[in-house]
Amino acid sequence: MATRHPHRGEPHRLHSLMEWRALAEMAVLPYATPLLLTAPHGDGHPVLLMPGFMADEATLLALKLFLGSRGYDVQSWGFGRNTGFHRKHAQALEQKIRYLHHRSGRKVSLVGWSLGGVFALYAAHQASECVRSVITLGSPVSVDPEGSQSPPLLKTLYRMVAHPMGPSVHVMQPRAKKLRERVVPPVPTSCLYSLGDGVVPPQEATIDGDPAMHENIRVIGSHTGLGFNAMVLCVVADRLAQPEGQWKPFNPGGLAGAAYRWVAGAAAPV
């Protein structure tokens, strides 16, 4: 079984206070270019990117440029700033995936950062016949019945921006029943998580599932830097490059794989 991380409670307070280290991850990214150039090329299928809470398409620039250079038809969700799990955005996303599938004649891979990963899982349930794979980056995909364990400041912000009763109201929508019950989508799914994430604790960013189709992959970094993290970019490229219908769990190889094992140490994919 692919299993959730055993952590309990909120992220470590020190990690939350040091989320600014994402700036260092951005600064280091250009120096990782030689490593990124060793990442596998893809087959050109559509890849749809979804931003995190209170973020817009601009935050996806590094992912979009990098995956475009690997040969994918990269799109961003096109709905502006992500202001919460609203029904109108969830429905529009499903329609966009169906359109991309119809236009290209190929299944679409979904990459969601933080709350964007929740949208990705929702869409994979609603339009599974159009989805090739799902990759989430530090996304709260396994929230327990007692509610989110993200820092109080983030939950307060969600209540101010999205809904005064918090994210639980949006997840209680009838259409979100599978998300609420933590049902994993019937497509290959890779959940990237970091023990240093100061926003989403590891038990919420990981899933229980069939290891033949679902996996959790540990990376090193902050929450707000995941979309600019060289290790994350290499892992995403590796996952997207697998031939359709021949998905296998992450087994890093080559120069990028050696770098992953060196940085991550003994913490191989869980």
PDB file of N, CA and C in Angstrom, residues 79 87 148 221 257 260:
ATOM      1  N   PHE A  79      -8.203  30.757 -14.822  1.00  0.00           N
ATOM      2  CA  PHE A  79      -9.309  31.328 -14.062  1.00  0.00           C
ATOM      3  C   PHE A  79      -8.846  32.427 -13.115  1.00  0.00           C
ATOM      4  N   ARG A  87     -17.294  26.151  -6.403  1.00  0.00           N
ATOM      5  CA  ARG A  87     -17.938  25.257  -7.361  1.00  0.00           C
ATOM      6  C   ARG A  87     -17.744  25.737  -8.801  1.00  0.00           C
ATOM      7  N   SER A 148      -8.651  20.622   8.877  1.00  0.00           N
ATOM      8  CA  SER A 148      -7.293  20.943   8.460  1.00  0.00           C
ATOM      9  C   SER A 148      -6.380  21.211   9.652  1.00  0.00           C
ATOM     10  N   GLY A 221      12.193  20.912   0.807  1.00  0.00           N
ATOM     11  CA  GLY A 221      11.934  22.309   0.493  1.00  0.00           C
ATOM     12  C   GLY A 221      10.785  22.891   1.286  1.00  0.00           C
ATOM     13  N   GLY A 257      18.489  11.424 -10.706  1.00  0.00           N
ATOM     14  CA  GLY A 257      18.168  10.453  -9.669  1.00  0.00           C
ATOM     15  C   GLY A 257      19.253  10.366  -8.614  1.00  0.00           C
ATOM     16  N   TYR A 260      18.877  13.320  -6.462  1.00  0.00           N
ATOM     17  CA  TYR A 260      17.731  13.147  -5.563  1.00  0.00           C
ATOM     18  C   TYR A 260      18.118  12.278  -4.375  1.00  0.00           C
TER      19      TYR A 260
END
